[in-house]
mmCIF file of C-alpha atoms in Angstrom:
data_model
loop_
_atom_site.group_PDB
_atom_site.id
_atom_site.type_symbol
_atom_site.label_atom_id
_atom_site.label_comp_id
_atom_site.label_asym_id
_atom_site.label_seq_id
_atom_site.Cartn_x
_atom_site.Cartn_y
_atom_site.Cartn_z
ATOM 1 C CA LEU A 1 4.409 18.109 -6.685
ATOM 2 C CA TYR A 2 6.235 18.575 -10.092
ATOM 3 C CA SER A 3 8.054 21.874 -9.376
ATOM 4 C CA GLY A 4 10.399 23.357 -7.155
ATOM 5 C CA TRP A 5 12.339 21.256 -4.732
ATOM 6 C CA ARG A 6 9.713 18.661 -4.844
ATOM 7 C CA GLN A 7 10.522 17.730 -8.616
ATOM 8 C CA GLN A 8 14.328 17.659 -7.582
ATOM 9 C CA GLN A 9 13.263 15.423 -4.695
ATOM 10 C CA LEU A 10 11.604 12.997 -7.017
ATOM 11 C CA LEU A 11 14.547 12.918 -9.292
ATOM 12 C CA SER A 12 16.831 12.027 -6.398
ATOM 13 C CA ARG A 13 14.546 9.155 -5.548
ATOM 14 C CA LEU A 14 14.040 7.924 -9.152
ATOM 15 C CA MET A 15 17.786 7.924 -10.080
ATOM 16 C CA PRO A 16 19.019 4.921 -8.206
ATOM 17 C CA SER A 17 16.830 2.942 -10.112
ATOM 18 C CA ILE A 18 17.982 3.633 -13.475
ATOM 19 C CA THR A 19 21.273 2.036 -14.642
ATOM 20 C CA ASP A 20 21.707 3.602 -17.951
ATOM 21 C CA GLU A 21 23.452 6.841 -18.147
ATOM 22 C CA SER A 22 21.558 7.982 -21.120
ATOM 23 C CA GLN A 23 18.361 7.647 -19.497
ATOM 24 C CA LYS A 24 19.247 9.424 -16.563
ATOM 25 C CA GLN A 25 20.355 12.240 -18.931
ATOM 26 C CA MET A 26 17.023 12.075 -20.495
ATOM 27 C CA LEU A 27 15.163 12.253 -17.192
ATOM 28 C CA VAL A 28 16.921 15.306 -16.053
ATOM 29 C CA ASN A 29 16.291 16.859 -19.584
ATOM 30 C CA VAL A 30 12.456 16.441 -19.523
ATOM 31 C CA SER A 31 12.435 17.692 -16.090
ATOM 32 C CA LYS A 32 14.286 20.705 -16.976
ATOM 33 C CA SER A 33 12.270 21.123 -19.922
ATOM 34 C CA PHE A 34 8.916 20.722 -17.860
ATOM 35 C CA ALA A 35 10.004 22.828 -15.380
ATOM 36 C CA GLU A 36 10.711 25.598 -17.797
ATOM 37 C CA GLY A 37 7.131 25.280 -19.255
ATOM 38 C CA LYS A 38 8.444 23.856 -22.747
ATOM 39 C CA THR A 39 6.768 20.458 -22.115
ATOM 40 C CA SER A 40 3.189 19.502 -21.002
ATOM 41 C CA LEU A 41 2.803 17.865 -17.722
ATOM 42 C CA GLU A 42 1.042 14.864 -19.493
ATOM 43 C CA LYS A 43 4.229 14.460 -21.593
ATOM 44 C CA TYR A 44 6.355 14.914 -18.647
ATOM 45 C CA VAL A 45 4.458 12.207 -16.584
ATOM 46 C CA SER A 46 4.348 9.794 -19.629
ATOM 47 C CA THR A 47 7.972 10.266 -20.238
ATOM 48 C CA VAL A 48 8.998 9.445 -16.533
ATOM 49 C CA LYS A 49 6.769 6.593 -16.485
ATOM 50 C CA ASP A 50 8.327 5.200 -19.565
ATOM 51 C CA LEU A 51 11.677 5.558 -18.117
ATOM 52 C CA VAL A 52 11.078 4.030 -14.501
ATOM 53 C CA GLY A 53 7.545 2.258 -14.779
ATOM 54 C CA LEU A 54 4.543 3.130 -13.078
ATOM 55 C CA ARG A 55 5.161 1.394 -9.694
ATOM 56 C CA LEU A 56 8.667 3.096 -9.060
ATOM 57 C CA LEU A 57 6.911 6.335 -9.931
ATOM 58 C CA VAL A 58 4.471 5.952 -7.514
ATOM 59 C CA ASP A 59 6.658 4.758 -4.844
ATOM 60 C CA ALA A 60 8.722 7.852 -5.321
ATOM 61 C CA VAL A 61 5.886 9.996 -4.759
ATOM 62 C CA ALA A 62 5.311 8.154 -1.628
ATOM 63 C CA ILE A 63 1.767 8.984 -0.918
ATOM 64 C CA GLY A 64 0.495 8.515 2.526
ATOM 65 C CA LYS A 65 4.098 7.832 3.690
ATOM 66 C CA GLU A 66 4.159 10.913 6.476
ATOM 67 C CA LYS A 67 7.117 13.005 5.968
ATOM 68 C CA GLU A 68 8.162 11.276 2.653
ATOM 69 C CA ASP A 69 5.039 12.179 0.877
ATOM 70 C CA LEU A 70 5.538 14.666 -1.883
ATOM 71 C CA THR A 71 1.968 15.617 -2.140
ATOM 72 C CA VAL A 72 1.611 16.798 1.527
ATOM 73 C CA VAL A 73 1.561 20.697 1.746
ATOM 74 C CA THR A 74 4.737 21.728 4.060
ATOM 75 C CA SER A 75 6.268 25.012 4.710
ATOM 76 C CA VAL A 76 9.697 23.444 5.324
ATOM 77 C CA PRO A 77 11.368 22.060 1.917
ATOM 78 C CA MET A 78 13.380 18.711 2.046
ATOM 79 C CA LYS A 79 16.876 19.003 1.350
ATOM 80 C CA THR A 80 17.603 17.603 -2.105
ATOM 81 C CA LYS A 81 20.228 17.613 -4.730
ATOM 82 C CA GLN A 82 19.648 19.965 -7.531
ATOM 83 C CA TRP A 83 19.664 18.101 -10.625
ATOM 84 C CA PHE A 84 19.399 20.997 -12.857
ATOM 85 C CA THR A 85 18.561 24.521 -12.726
ATOM 86 C CA VAL A 86 15.714 26.554 -14.475
ATOM 87 C CA SER A 87 16.685 29.091 -17.000
ATOM 88 C CA SER A 88 14.365 32.309 -17.017
ATOM 89 C CA LYS A 89 16.039 33.811 -20.027
ATOM 90 C CA PRO A 90 14.230 32.921 -23.304
ATOM 91 C CA SER A 91 16.448 31.607 -25.788
ATOM 92 C CA SER A 92 17.371 34.112 -28.864
ATOM 93 C CA VAL A 93 16.836 31.079 -31.321
ATOM 94 C CA PRO A 94 13.078 29.979 -31.881
ATOM 95 C CA GLY A 95 12.957 26.411 -30.692
ATOM 96 C CA LEU A 96 16.090 26.006 -29.191
ATOM 97 C CA GLY A 97 15.980 24.318 -25.828
ATOM 98 C CA ALA A 98 12.158 23.120 -26.339
ATOM 99 C CA TYR A 99 12.936 20.057 -28.609
ATOM 100 C CA ALA A 100 11.311 17.700 -26.253
ATOM 101 C CA SER A 101 7.950 19.063 -27.852
ATOM 102 C CA LEU A 102 8.615 18.821 -31.410
ATOM 103 C CA THR A 103 6.669 16.287 -33.693
ATOM 104 C CA SER A 104 8.472 13.829 -35.892
ATOM 105 C CA VAL A 105 7.936 16.111 -38.966
ATOM 106 C CA ASP A 106 9.729 18.826 -36.968
ATOM 107 C CA ILE A 107 12.654 17.036 -36.302
ATOM 108 C CA ILE A 108 13.143 15.788 -39.636
ATOM 109 C CA ASN A 109 12.727 19.385 -40.890
ATOM 110 C CA GLN A 110 15.310 20.499 -38.382
ATOM 111 C CA LEU A 111 17.684 17.898 -39.579
ATOM 112 C CA THR A 112 17.514 18.256 -43.163
ATOM 113 C CA GLY A 113 17.064 22.142 -43.142
ATOM 114 C CA ASN A 114 19.271 24.542 -45.139
ATOM 115 C CA SER A 115 21.056 25.985 -42.060
ATOM 116 C CA ARG A 116 23.932 23.990 -40.625
ATOM 117 C CA LEU A 117 23.246 22.630 -37.051
ATOM 118 C CA SER A 118 25.829 23.120 -34.322
ATOM 119 C CA LYS A 119 27.021 20.016 -32.272
ATOM 120 C CA ALA A 120 25.450 21.521 -29.325
ATOM 121 C CA ARG A 121 21.927 21.792 -31.040
ATOM 122 C CA CYS A 122 22.267 18.483 -32.433
ATOM 123 C CA ASN A 123 22.824 16.784 -29.069
ATOM 124 C CA ASP A 124 19.922 18.732 -27.794
ATOM 125 C CA ILE A 125 17.721 17.274 -30.438
ATOM 126 C CA PHE A 126 19.023 14.174 -29.996
ATOM 127 C CA TRP A 127 18.617 13.785 -26.398
ATOM 128 C CA GLU A 128 15.217 15.532 -25.635
ATOM 129 C CA ALA A 129 13.438 14.553 -28.894
ATOM 130 C CA VAL A 130 14.874 11.599 -30.941
ATOM 131 C CA TRP A 131 16.350 9.274 -28.220
ATOM 132 C CA PRO A 132 12.917 9.300 -26.338
ATOM 133 C CA ARG A 133 11.448 7.966 -29.491
ATOM 134 C CA LEU A 134 13.785 5.366 -30.323
ATOM 135 C CA LEU A 135 13.684 4.087 -26.597
ATOM 136 C CA ALA A 136 10.125 3.524 -27.054
ATOM 137 C CA ARG A 137 10.977 1.496 -30.256
ATOM 138 C CA GLY A 138 13.186 -0.941 -28.460
ATOM 139 C CA TRP A 139 16.791 0.710 -28.956
ATOM 140 C CA HIS A 140 18.884 0.778 -25.662
ATOM 141 C CA SER A 141 22.292 2.068 -24.803
ATOM 142 C CA GLU A 142 25.631 0.448 -23.291
ATOM 143 C CA GLN A 143 28.745 2.032 -21.910
ATOM 144 C CA SER A 144 31.617 0.675 -24.342
ATOM 145 C CA LYS A 145 34.095 -1.072 -21.999
ATOM 146 C CA ASP A 146 36.850 -1.056 -24.816
ATOM 147 C CA ARG A 147 38.049 2.517 -24.608
ATOM 148 C CA GLY A 148 39.576 2.547 -21.376
ATOM 149 C CA TYR A 149 38.821 2.664 -17.652
ATOM 150 C CA PHE A 150 37.074 5.840 -17.430
ATOM 151 C CA THR A 151 33.682 5.999 -18.891
ATOM 152 C CA SER A 152 31.744 9.082 -20.127
ATOM 153 C CA LYS A 153 28.950 9.946 -22.354
ATOM 154 C CA ASP A 154 31.311 9.809 -25.130
ATOM 155 C CA ASN A 155 31.537 6.070 -24.461
ATOM 156 C CA ILE A 156 28.037 5.105 -24.966
ATOM 157 C CA VAL A 157 27.026 2.998 -27.960
ATOM 158 C CA PHE A 158 23.382 3.059 -29.163
ATOM 159 C CA ILE A 159 21.981 -0.399 -30.010
ATOM 160 C CA VAL A 160 19.236 -0.954 -32.275
ATOM 161 C CA PRO A 161 16.142 -3.448 -31.187
ATOM 162 C CA GLY A 162 17.104 -7.330 -31.179
ATOM 163 C CA VAL A 163 20.437 -6.965 -30.231
ATOM 164 C CA LYS A 164 20.884 -7.903 -26.602
ATOM 165 C CA ARG A 165 24.507 -7.237 -25.714
ATOM 166 C CA PHE A 166 27.078 -5.044 -27.354
ATOM 167 C CA SER A 167 30.196 -6.670 -29.093
ATOM 168 C CA ARG A 168 32.177 -4.470 -31.284
ATOM 169 C CA GLY A 169 33.821 -7.548 -32.905
ATOM 170 C CA GLU A 170 30.529 -9.473 -33.433
ATOM 171 C CA LEU A 171 28.286 -6.343 -34.428
ATOM 172 C CA VAL A 172 28.068 -4.045 -37.400
ATOM 173 C CA LYS A 173 28.486 -0.233 -36.888
ATOM 174 C CA GLY A 174 25.774 1.405 -38.554
ATOM 175 C CA ASP A 175 23.246 -1.798 -38.465
ATOM 176 C CA HIS A 176 23.542 -3.026 -35.336
ATOM 177 C CA TYR A 177 24.858 -0.097 -33.383
ATOM 178 C CA PHE A 178 25.904 3.477 -33.594
ATOM 179 C CA ASP A 179 28.520 5.285 -31.170
ATOM 180 C CA SER A 180 27.906 8.752 -32.194
ATOM 181 C CA VAL A 181 25.036 11.122 -32.080
ATOM 182 C CA SER A 182 25.551 12.437 -35.584
ATOM 183 C CA ASP A 183 25.396 8.882 -37.042
ATOM 184 C CA ILE A 184 22.072 8.440 -35.613
ATOM 185 C CA LEU A 185 20.729 11.899 -36.629
ATOM 186 C CA THR A 186 21.860 10.934 -40.191
ATOM 187 C CA LYS A 187 20.054 7.650 -40.381
ATOM 188 C CA VAL A 188 16.919 9.194 -38.622
ATOM 189 C CA ALA A 189 16.838 12.020 -41.458
ATOM 190 C CA SER A 190 17.065 9.203 -44.426
ATOM 191 C CA GLU A 191 14.458 6.892 -42.421
ATOM 192 C CA PRO A 192 11.804 9.146 -40.917
ATOM 193 C CA GLU A 193 9.710 6.056 -40.043
ATOM 194 C CA LEU A 194 12.183 5.648 -36.985
ATOM 195 C CA LEU A 195 10.543 8.507 -35.304
ATOM 196 C CA GLU A 196 6.971 7.120 -35.465
ATOM 197 C CA PHE A 197 5.735 7.219 -32.000
ATOM 198 C CA GLU A 198 3.246 8.976 -30.106
ATOM 199 C CA THR A 199 3.381 9.958 -26.272
ATOM 200 C CA GLY A 200 0.148 11.599 -26.066
ATOM 201 C CA GLY A 201 -2.302 8.794 -25.407
ATOM 202 C CA GLY A 202 0.522 6.324 -24.594
ATOM 203 C CA GLU A 203 0.256 4.693 -28.070
ATOM 204 C CA ILE A 204 3.294 3.665 -29.991
ATOM 205 C CA ARG A 205 3.163 3.227 -33.413
ATOM 206 C CA GLU A 206 5.722 0.622 -35.073
ATOM 207 C CA ALA A 207 6.817 0.739 -38.356
ATOM 208 C CA ALA A 208 5.901 -2.428 -40.290
#
């Protein structure tokens, strides 16, 4: 069910229910990580369930719905969009590409270690390991509308729990919102308690 064309078809069914671009990217990232054997089935299912909800996940699998049922064995795969490609080449850098399985301590060690992290590596750590934890703690993201007509991932603002809607004029950058991955990683490195979150048993431990 969670491999090959079935996994790609599952994503195609789930994507329309997600409006947040950062959550869509996270769904693709964790799916790719699972397909490459870097994320456990338990953690993968838990993350997908947290993103879309149990009901939508069950509906997407479509058990009992004849040709739409992803659990039915068939020799004819459904035509579906390829959301990602699986890399068969092992990384030359230990741990690179496997950040989704990092513990909170591992993440902090990566961020505060002696070696300087590249922008690409920082982005991987953020999307695969840090952002899922922040989402679970009540953070959310929005597309900033005051940087021009075209939207992109560069226009995403990340908003702390308790703030319902983004307003650059009313909110304080660094307190109420962040507009760069590097700024959030700096905050996380200085406040490790932001990562206190467990996925294994579905338990979330909030800081006091």
